[in-house]
PDB file of C-alpha atoms in Angstrom:
ATOM      1  CA  UNK A   5       0.000   0.000   0.000  1.00  0.00           C
ATOM      2  CA  UNK A   6       1.470   3.310  -1.049  1.00  0.00           C
ATOM      3  CA  UNK A   7       1.256   6.514   0.975  1.00  0.00           C
ATOM      4  CA  UNK A   8      -1.375   7.836  -1.437  1.00  0.00           C
ATOM      5  CA  UNK A   9      -3.572   4.744  -0.972  1.00  0.00           C
ATOM      6  CA  UNK A  10      -3.113   4.961   2.793  1.00  0.00           C
ATOM      7  CA  UNK A  11      -4.263   8.607   2.895  1.00  0.00           C
ATOM      8  CA  UNK A  12      -7.140   7.863   0.526  1.00  0.00           C
ATOM      9  CA  UNK A  13      -8.325   5.011   2.767  1.00  0.00           C
ATOM     10  CA  UNK A  14      -8.167   7.242   5.841  1.00  0.00           C
ATOM     11  CA  UNK A  15     -10.052   9.978   4.008  1.00  0.00           C
ATOM     12  CA  UNK A  16     -12.825   7.580   3.006  1.00  0.00           C
ATOM     13  CA  UNK A  17     -12.984   6.195   6.533  1.00  0.00           C
ATOM     14  CA  UNK A  18     -13.177   9.700   8.040  1.00  0.00           C
ATOM     15  CA  UNK A  19     -15.979  10.616   5.639  1.00  0.00           C
ATOM     16  CA  UNK A  20     -17.906   7.432   6.495  1.00  0.00           C
ATOM     17  CA  UNK A  21     -17.326   7.924  10.236  1.00  0.00           C
ATOM     18  CA  UNK A  22     -18.623  11.489  10.109  1.00  0.00           C
ATOM     19  CA  UNK A  23     -21.658  10.237   8.182  1.00  0.00           C
ATOM     20  CA  UNK A  24     -22.278   7.645  10.902  1.00  0.00           C
ATOM     21  CA  UNK A  25     -21.955  10.353  13.557  1.00  0.00           C
ATOM     22  CA  UNK A  26     -24.476  12.507  11.714  1.00  0.00           C
ATOM     23  CA  UNK A  27     -26.963   9.630  11.494  1.00  0.00           C
ATOM     24  CA  UNK A  28     -26.407   8.835  15.179  1.00  0.00           C
ATOM     25  CA  UNK A  29     -27.027  12.486  16.074  1.00  0.00           C
ATOM     26  CA  UNK A  30     -30.330  12.357  14.194  1.00  0.00           C
ATOM     27  CA  UNK A  31     -31.284   9.074  15.888  1.00  0.00           C
ATOM     28  CA  UNK A  32     -30.519  10.354  19.396  1.00  0.00           C
ATOM     29  CA  UNK A  33     -32.139  13.746  18.934  1.00  0.00           C
ATOM     30  CA  UNK A  34     -35.220  12.761  20.952  1.00  0.00           C
ATOM     31  CA  UNK A  35     -33.245  11.708  24.045  1.00  0.00           C
ATOM     32  CA  UNK A  36     -32.667  13.602  27.253  1.00  0.00           C
ATOM     33  CA  UNK A  37     -29.596  15.830  26.801  1.00  0.00           C
ATOM     34  CA  UNK A  38     -27.583  14.380  29.687  1.00  0.00           C
ATOM     35  CA  UNK A  39     -27.868  10.922  28.103  1.00  0.00           C
ATOM     36  CA  UNK A  40     -27.615  11.964  24.466  1.00  0.00           C
ATOM     37  CA  UNK A  41     -24.367  13.937  24.698  1.00  0.00           C
ATOM     38  CA  UNK A  42     -22.256  11.239  26.459  1.00  0.00           C
ATOM     39  CA  UNK A  43     -23.497   8.658  23.952  1.00  0.00           C
ATOM     40  CA  UNK A  44     -22.385  10.902  21.107  1.00  0.00           C
ATOM     41  CA  UNK A  45     -18.977  11.385  22.728  1.00  0.00           C
ATOM     42  CA  UNK A  46     -18.659   7.616  23.165  1.00  0.00           C
ATOM     43  CA  UNK A  47     -19.501   6.935  19.520  1.00  0.00           C
ATOM     44  CA  UNK A  48     -17.077   9.631  18.366  1.00  0.00           C
ATOM     45  CA  UNK A  49     -14.322   8.002  20.417  1.00  0.00           C
ATOM     46  CA  UNK A  50     -15.147   4.556  19.046  1.00  0.00           C
ATOM     47  CA  UNK A  51     -15.193   5.732  15.436  1.00  0.00           C
ATOM     48  CA  UNK A  52     -12.381   8.276  15.399  1.00  0.00           C
ATOM     49  CA  UNK A  53      -9.638   6.842  17.626  1.00  0.00           C
ATOM     50  CA  UNK A  54      -6.667   5.378  15.752  1.00  0.00           C
ATOM     51  CA  UNK A  55      -4.231   2.715  16.914  1.00  0.00           C
ATOM     52  CA  UNK A  56      -0.889   1.690  15.565  1.00  0.00           C
ATOM     53  CA  UNK A  57      -0.877  -1.483  13.473  1.00  0.00           C
ATOM     54  CA  UNK A  58       2.767  -1.851  12.552  1.00  0.00           C
ATOM     55  CA  UNK A  59       5.243   0.075  14.739  1.00  0.00           C
ATOM     56  CA  UNK A  60       7.996  -0.330  12.139  1.00  0.00           C
ATOM     57  CA  UNK A  61       5.986   1.408   9.392  1.00  0.00           C
ATOM     58  CA  UNK A  62       4.033   3.889  11.526  1.00  0.00           C
ATOM     59  CA  UNK A  63       0.797   2.574  10.049  1.00  0.00           C
ATOM     60  CA  UNK A  64      -2.395   3.423  11.879  1.00  0.00           C
ATOM     61  CA  UNK A  65      -5.900   2.007  11.630  1.00  0.00           C
ATOM     62  CA  UNK A  66      -9.178   2.624  13.471  1.00  0.00           C
ATOM     63  CA  UNK A  67      -8.958   1.045  16.916  1.00  0.00           C
ATOM     64  CA  UNK A  68     -12.468  -0.391  16.786  1.00  0.00           C
ATOM     65  CA  UNK A  69     -11.725  -2.083  13.442  1.00  0.00           C
ATOM     66  CA  UNK A  70      -8.474  -3.589  14.736  1.00  0.00           C
ATOM     67  CA  UNK A  71     -10.201  -4.835  17.896  1.00  0.00           C
ATOM     68  CA  UNK A  72     -13.097  -6.330  15.970  1.00  0.00           C
ATOM     69  CA  UNK A  73     -10.902  -8.061  13.372  1.00  0.00           C
ATOM     70  CA  UNK A  74      -8.469  -9.436  15.965  1.00  0.00           C
ATOM     71  CA  UNK A  75     -11.321 -10.826  18.076  1.00  0.00           C
ATOM     72  CA  UNK A  76     -13.194 -12.210  15.049  1.00  0.00           C
ATOM     73  CA  UNK A  77     -10.130 -13.997  13.646  1.00  0.00           C
ATOM     74  CA  UNK A  78      -8.794 -14.925  17.098  1.00  0.00           C
ATOM     75  CA  UNK A  79      -5.419 -13.348  16.431  1.00  0.00           C
ATOM     76  CA  UNK A  80      -5.130 -11.214  19.572  1.00  0.00           C
ATOM     77  CA  UNK A  81      -1.839  -9.483  18.788  1.00  0.00           C
ATOM     78  CA  UNK A  82      -3.192  -5.944  18.666  1.00  0.00           C
ATOM     79  CA  UNK A  83      -6.376  -6.243  20.732  1.00  0.00           C
ATOM     80  CA  UNK A  84      -4.833  -5.024  23.977  1.00  0.00           C
ATOM     81  CA  UNK A  85      -3.053  -2.149  22.294  1.00  0.00           C
ATOM     82  CA  UNK A  86      -6.252  -1.090  20.523  1.00  0.00           C
ATOM     83  CA  UNK A  87      -8.277  -1.439  23.746  1.00  0.00           C
ATOM     84  CA  UNK A  88      -5.778   0.675  25.668  1.00  0.00           C
ATOM     85  CA  UNK A  89      -5.848   3.324  22.934  1.00  0.00           C
ATOM     86  CA  UNK A  90      -9.653   3.348  23.047  1.00  0.00           C
ATOM     87  CA  UNK A  91      -9.563   3.707  26.839  1.00  0.00           C
ATOM     88  CA  UNK A  92      -7.017   6.529  26.663  1.00  0.00           C
ATOM     89  CA  UNK A  93      -8.897   8.478  23.980  1.00  0.00           C
ATOM     90  CA  UNK A  94     -12.156   7.842  25.829  1.00  0.00           C
ATOM     91  CA  UNK A  95     -10.682   9.234  29.035  1.00  0.00           C
ATOM     92  CA  UNK A  96      -9.437  12.351  27.248  1.00  0.00           C
ATOM     93  CA  UNK A  97     -12.774  12.857  25.494  1.00  0.00           C
ATOM     94  CA  UNK A  98     -14.855  12.467  28.659  1.00  0.00           C
ATOM     95  CA  UNK A  99     -12.572  14.790  30.643  1.00  0.00           C
ATOM     96  CA  UNK A 100     -12.972  17.422  27.914  1.00  0.00           C
ATOM     97  CA  UNK A 101     -16.728  16.812  27.929  1.00  0.00           C
ATOM     98  CA  UNK A 102     -16.825  17.246  31.737  1.00  0.00           C
ATOM     99  CA  UNK A 103     -14.925  20.539  31.448  1.00  0.00           C
ATOM    100  CA  UNK A 104     -17.366  21.647  28.745  1.00  0.00           C
ATOM    101  CA  UNK A 105     -20.322  20.770  30.989  1.00  0.00           C
ATOM    102  CA  UNK A 106     -18.809  22.562  33.996  1.00  0.00           C
ATOM    103  CA  UNK A 107     -18.293  25.712  31.925  1.00  0.00           C
ATOM    104  CA  UNK A 108     -21.740  25.513  30.331  1.00  0.00           C
ATOM    105  CA  UNK A 109     -23.687  24.905  33.545  1.00  0.00           C
ATOM    106  CA  UNK A 110     -23.326  28.357  35.192  1.00  0.00           C
ATOM    107  CA  UNK A 111     -23.861  30.059  31.839  1.00  0.00           C
ATOM    108  CA  UNK A 112     -27.143  28.214  31.367  1.00  0.00           C
ATOM    109  CA  UNK A 113     -28.253  29.018  34.912  1.00  0.00           C
ATOM    110  CA  UNK A 114     -27.537  32.706  34.364  1.00  0.00           C
ATOM    111  CA  UNK A 115     -29.418  32.672  31.046  1.00  0.00           C
ATOM    112  CA  UNK A 116     -32.354  30.837  32.662  1.00  0.00           C
ATOM    113  CA  UNK A 117     -32.496  33.426  35.479  1.00  0.00           C
ATOM    114  CA  UNK A 118     -32.335  36.274  32.955  1.00  0.00           C
ATOM    115  CA  UNK A 119     -35.158  34.656  30.974  1.00  0.00           C
ATOM    116  CA  UNK A 120     -37.269  34.386  34.156  1.00  0.00           C
ATOM    117  CA  UNK A 121     -36.685  38.071  34.919  1.00  0.00           C
ATOM    118  CA  UNK A 122     -37.726  39.065  31.409  1.00  0.00           C
ATOM    119  CA  UNK A 123     -40.851  36.906  31.653  1.00  0.00           C
ATOM    120  CA  UNK A 124     -41.715  38.394  35.073  1.00  0.00           C
ATOM    121  CA  UNK A 125     -41.288  41.925  33.712  1.00  0.00           C
ATOM    122  CA  UNK A 126     -43.484  41.057  30.723  1.00  0.00           C
ATOM    123  CA  UNK A 127     -46.126  39.645  33.091  1.00  0.00           C
ATOM    124  CA  UNK A 128     -46.022  42.825  35.207  1.00  0.00           C
ATOM    125  CA  UNK A 129     -46.434  44.941  32.063  1.00  0.00           C
ATOM    126  CA  UNK A 130     -49.354  42.775  30.939  1.00  0.00           C
ATOM    127  CA  UNK A 131     -51.093  43.172  34.312  1.00  0.00           C
ATOM    128  CA  UNK A 132     -50.500  46.943  34.243  1.00  0.00           C
ATOM    129  CA  UNK A 133     -51.860  47.153  30.688  1.00  0.00           C
ATOM    130  CA  UNK A 134     -54.966  45.231  31.724  1.00  0.00           C
ATOM    131  CA  UNK A 135     -55.443  47.610  34.660  1.00  0.00           C
ATOM    132  CA  UNK A 136     -55.155  50.585  32.297  1.00  0.00           C
ATOM    133  CA  UNK A 137     -57.653  49.000  29.916  1.00  0.00           C
ATOM    134  CA  UNK A 138     -60.239  48.888  32.721  1.00  0.00           C
ATOM    135  CA  UNK A 139     -59.643  52.523  33.778  1.00  0.00           C
ATOM    136  CA  UNK A 140     -62.517  54.949  33.078  1.00  0.00           C
ATOM    137  CA  UNK A 141     -62.290  56.829  29.827  1.00  0.00           C
ATOM    138  CA  UNK A 142     -63.684  60.124  31.188  1.00  0.00           C
ATOM    139  CA  UNK A 143     -61.143  62.751  32.133  1.00  0.00           C
ATOM    140  CA  UNK A 144     -60.714  63.390  35.832  1.00  0.00           C
ATOM    141  CA  UNK A 145     -60.349  66.798  37.422  1.00  0.00           C
ATOM    142  CA  UNK A 146     -56.564  66.714  37.256  1.00  0.00           C
ATOM    143  CA  UNK A 147     -56.478  66.183  33.523  1.00  0.00           C
ATOM    144  CA  UNK A 148     -54.251  68.848  31.996  1.00  0.00           C
ATOM    145  CA  UNK A 149     -56.182  68.936  28.716  1.00  0.00           C
ATOM    146  CA  UNK A 150     -59.524  69.692  30.344  1.00  0.00           C
ATOM    147  CA  UNK A 151     -60.890  73.192  29.960  1.00  0.00           C
ATOM    148  CA  UNK A 152     -61.139  74.821  33.419  1.00  0.00           C
ATOM    149  CA  UNK A 153     -62.932  78.013  32.425  1.00  0.00           C
ATOM    150  CA  UNK A 154     -66.050  78.725  34.500  1.00  0.00           C
ATOM    151  CA  UNK A 155     -68.287  78.859  31.447  1.00  0.00           C
ATOM    152  CA  UNK A 156     -67.301  75.369  30.322  1.00  0.00           C
ATOM    153  CA  UNK A 157     -67.348  73.777  33.758  1.00  0.00           C
ATOM    154  CA  UNK A 158     -70.925  72.547  33.546  1.00  0.00           C
ATOM    155  CA  UNK A 159     -73.387  72.324  30.687  1.00  0.00           C
ATOM    156  CA  UNK A 160     -76.461  74.494  30.839  1.00  0.00           C
ATOM    157  CA  UNK A 161     -79.393  72.651  32.259  1.00  0.00           C
ATOM    158  CA  UNK A 162     -81.568  73.093  29.242  1.00  0.00           C
ATOM    159  CA  UNK A 163     -84.189  70.648  28.271  1.00  0.00           C
ATOM    160  CA  UNK A 164     -82.278  69.084  25.388  1.00  0.00           C
ATOM    161  CA  UNK A 165     -78.996  68.418  27.226  1.00  0.00           C
ATOM    162  CA  UNK A 166     -77.147  69.539  24.146  1.00  0.00           C
ATOM    163  CA  UNK A 167     -73.685  71.103  24.542  1.00  0.00           C
ATOM    164  CA  UNK A 168     -72.759  73.774  22.051  1.00  0.00           C
ATOM    165  CA  UNK A 169     -69.144  74.066  20.904  1.00  0.00           C
ATOM    166  CA  UNK A 170     -67.209  77.097  22.012  1.00  0.00           C
ATOM    167  CA  UNK A 171     -66.016  79.405  19.262  1.00  0.00           C
TER     168      UNK A 171
END
């Protein structure tokens, strides 16, 4: 296998692995987040962790493929190396995931509290608007647009009750 073939095979494998991750993300989209995310990290580790096949040539292969083939054909030469590589990459990935969760947690709590404050303010505004909607429409005595001249203070008590406009 030439270097070009080796890189082509890894490129095809990476493309297929990313496709599998995408399908798995779609399949686990309905799950609870604290279960879904660790499962995705686990699958990414299983699909994307390499292990050395031949130390003399520096040839690598996917650790899950080496483990599966060695167990299926009962060879066992590279199983322990592949398993240890999977464990090491898994440890690194889950530590990074834990750091990500610890950074995200206070940010989400702050955003949730901010959202509650905005909703409470909107509820207060809604209650105030409803109270204003039920207020009487007639102007009270302190209304600054009301005419306070003595002639316009009360309509004449004529029989028709008609108010003439002032010119």
